[in-house]
CSV table of C-alpha atoms in Angstrom, one decimal:
chain,number,residue,atom,x,y,z
B,1,UNK,CA,0.9,-18.9,44.0
B,2,UNK,CA,2.2,-18.1,40.6
B,3,UNK,CA,6.0,-17.7,40.3
B,4,UNK,CA,7.2,-14.2,39.7
B,5,UNK,CA,10.4,-15.5,38.0
B,6,UNK,CA,10.5,-16.3,34.3
B,7,UNK,CA,13.5,-18.1,32.7
B,8,UNK,CA,14.0,-17.5,29.0
B,9,UNK,CA,16.3,-20.1,27.5
B,10,UNK,CA,18.5,-19.5,24.4
B,11,UNK,CA,16.5,-19.5,21.2
B,12,UNK,CA,16.3,-23.0,19.7
B,13,UNK,CA,14.4,-24.3,16.8
B,14,UNK,CA,12.4,-22.6,14.1
B,15,UNK,CA,11.9,-18.9,13.7
B,16,UNK,CA,9.3,-17.4,11.5
B,17,UNK,CA,10.3,-17.1,7.9
B,18,UNK,CA,11.4,-13.7,6.5
B,19,UNK,CA,8.4,-11.5,5.8
B,20,UNK,CA,8.2,-8.2,3.9
B,21,UNK,CA,7.1,-5.1,5.8
B,22,UNK,CA,3.8,-3.3,4.9
B,23,UNK,CA,4.6,-1.3,1.7
B,24,UNK,CA,3.1,1.8,3.3
B,25,UNK,CA,5.8,1.8,6.0
B,26,UNK,CA,8.8,1.2,3.7
B,27,UNK,CA,11.0,4.3,3.0
B,28,UNK,CA,13.8,2.6,1.0
B,29,UNK,CA,14.9,-0.8,-0.1
B,30,UNK,CA,13.0,-4.1,0.4
B,31,UNK,CA,13.5,-4.9,4.1
B,32,UNK,CA,12.3,-8.3,5.4
B,33,UNK,CA,11.9,-9.3,9.0
B,34,UNK,CA,12.0,-12.5,11.0
B,35,UNK,CA,10.8,-13.3,14.6
B,36,UNK,CA,11.7,-15.8,17.2
B,37,UNK,CA,9.0,-15.4,19.9
B,38,UNK,CA,10.4,-16.6,23.2
B,39,UNK,CA,7.9,-15.4,25.8
B,40,UNK,CA,4.4,-14.1,25.9
B,41,UNK,CA,2.0,-13.4,28.8
B,42,UNK,CA,-1.1,-11.9,27.1
B,43,UNK,CA,-3.1,-11.2,30.3
B,44,UNK,CA,-0.1,-9.2,31.7
B,45,UNK,CA,0.6,-7.6,28.3
B,46,UNK,CA,4.3,-8.7,28.0
B,47,UNK,CA,6.2,-10.4,25.3
B,48,UNK,CA,9.8,-11.0,24.4
B,49,UNK,CA,11.9,-12.5,21.6
B,50,UNK,CA,14.4,-12.1,19.0
B,51,UNK,CA,13.9,-10.0,15.8
B,52,UNK,CA,16.0,-9.7,12.7
B,53,UNK,CA,15.8,-7.5,9.6
B,54,UNK,CA,17.6,-7.2,6.3
B,55,UNK,CA,18.7,-3.9,4.8
B,56,UNK,CA,16.2,-1.1,4.2
B,57,UNK,CA,14.5,1.9,5.9
B,58,UNK,CA,11.0,1.9,7.3
B,59,UNK,CA,8.7,4.0,9.4
B,60,UNK,CA,8.0,3.0,13.0
B,61,UNK,CA,5.1,4.1,15.2
B,62,UNK,CA,4.9,2.8,18.8
B,63,UNK,CA,1.4,2.9,20.0
B,64,UNK,CA,0.0,1.4,23.2
B,65,UNK,CA,3.2,-0.2,24.3
B,66,UNK,CA,6.9,0.4,25.3
B,67,UNK,CA,9.7,-1.7,23.8
B,68,UNK,CA,13.2,-2.3,25.3
B,69,UNK,CA,15.8,-3.7,22.8
B,70,UNK,CA,19.4,-4.9,22.9
B,71,UNK,CA,21.1,-5.1,19.6
B,72,UNK,CA,23.0,-8.4,19.2
B,73,UNK,CA,24.3,-8.1,15.6
B,74,UNK,CA,24.6,-5.3,13.0
B,75,UNK,CA,23.8,-1.7,13.4
B,76,UNK,CA,20.9,0.8,12.8
B,77,UNK,CA,20.4,4.5,12.6
B,78,UNK,CA,17.1,5.5,14.3
B,79,UNK,CA,15.7,8.9,13.3
B,80,UNK,CA,13.1,10.4,15.6
B,81,UNK,CA,10.3,12.8,14.6
B,82,UNK,CA,12.6,15.7,15.5
B,83,UNK,CA,15.1,14.4,12.9
B,84,UNK,CA,17.6,13.5,15.6
B,85,UNK,CA,19.7,10.5,14.4
B,86,UNK,CA,20.9,7.8,16.8
B,87,UNK,CA,23.5,5.3,15.7
B,88,UNK,CA,23.3,2.0,17.5
B,89,UNK,CA,25.4,-1.1,17.1
B,90,UNK,CA,25.7,-4.6,18.6
B,91,UNK,CA,25.8,-4.3,22.4
B,92,UNK,CA,23.8,-1.0,22.5
B,93,UNK,CA,20.3,-0.8,24.0
B,94,UNK,CA,17.3,1.4,23.4
B,95,UNK,CA,13.8,2.1,24.6
B,96,UNK,CA,11.0,3.2,22.3
B,97,UNK,CA,8.3,4.6,24.5
B,98,UNK,CA,4.6,4.7,23.7
B,99,UNK,CA,4.1,7.5,21.1
B,100,UNK,CA,7.5,7.2,19.5
B,101,UNK,CA,7.5,7.9,15.8
B,102,UNK,CA,10.5,7.6,13.6
B,103,UNK,CA,12.5,5.8,10.9
B,104,UNK,CA,14.8,2.8,11.2
B,105,UNK,CA,17.6,2.7,8.7
B,106,UNK,CA,19.5,-0.6,8.3
B,107,UNK,CA,22.5,-0.7,5.9
B,108,UNK,CA,23.1,-4.4,6.0
B,109,UNK,CA,21.3,-6.5,8.7
B,110,UNK,CA,20.4,-6.0,12.3
B,111,UNK,CA,19.3,-8.4,15.1
B,112,UNK,CA,17.9,-7.6,18.5
B,113,UNK,CA,16.4,-9.1,21.7
B,114,UNK,CA,13.2,-7.2,22.6
B,115,UNK,CA,10.9,-7.0,25.5
B,116,UNK,CA,7.5,-5.3,25.1
B,117,UNK,CA,5.1,-4.1,27.8
B,118,UNK,CA,1.6,-3.0,26.8
B,119,UNK,CA,0.7,0.4,28.3
B,120,UNK,CA,-2.5,-0.9,29.8
B,121,UNK,CA,-0.5,-3.5,31.7
B,122,UNK,CA,2.2,-1.0,33.0
B,123,UNK,CA,0.0,-0.2,36.0
B,124,UNK,CA,-0.1,-3.9,36.9
B,125,UNK,CA,0.8,-4.6,40.5
B,126,UNK,CA,4.4,-5.7,40.8
């Protein structure tokens, strides 16, 4: 029987290099992002890791998945499609549900742990 427990150790080793966002999504600045993938179970539709971004603003559209995040460094202002602004800083958590549309505004740098569940897998037997 497959274990239902997954241990994710501290991130060690190489991350991806910083990469620019798609130009069509950038609202301001020249933000670049970096990933440290820590876990992925494609058949179940789950993945987790660490994500980091430099300063800038960009459009976000969550489609087909829900993402839970915990900010570990820096801060961000998230503006939803109703123009409501949410200020989040290191230690704060957030959930972006399937269908979320908004803008992330980063003044300096931000880093987060993330856990993503694909919508198709959310009905998976627990």
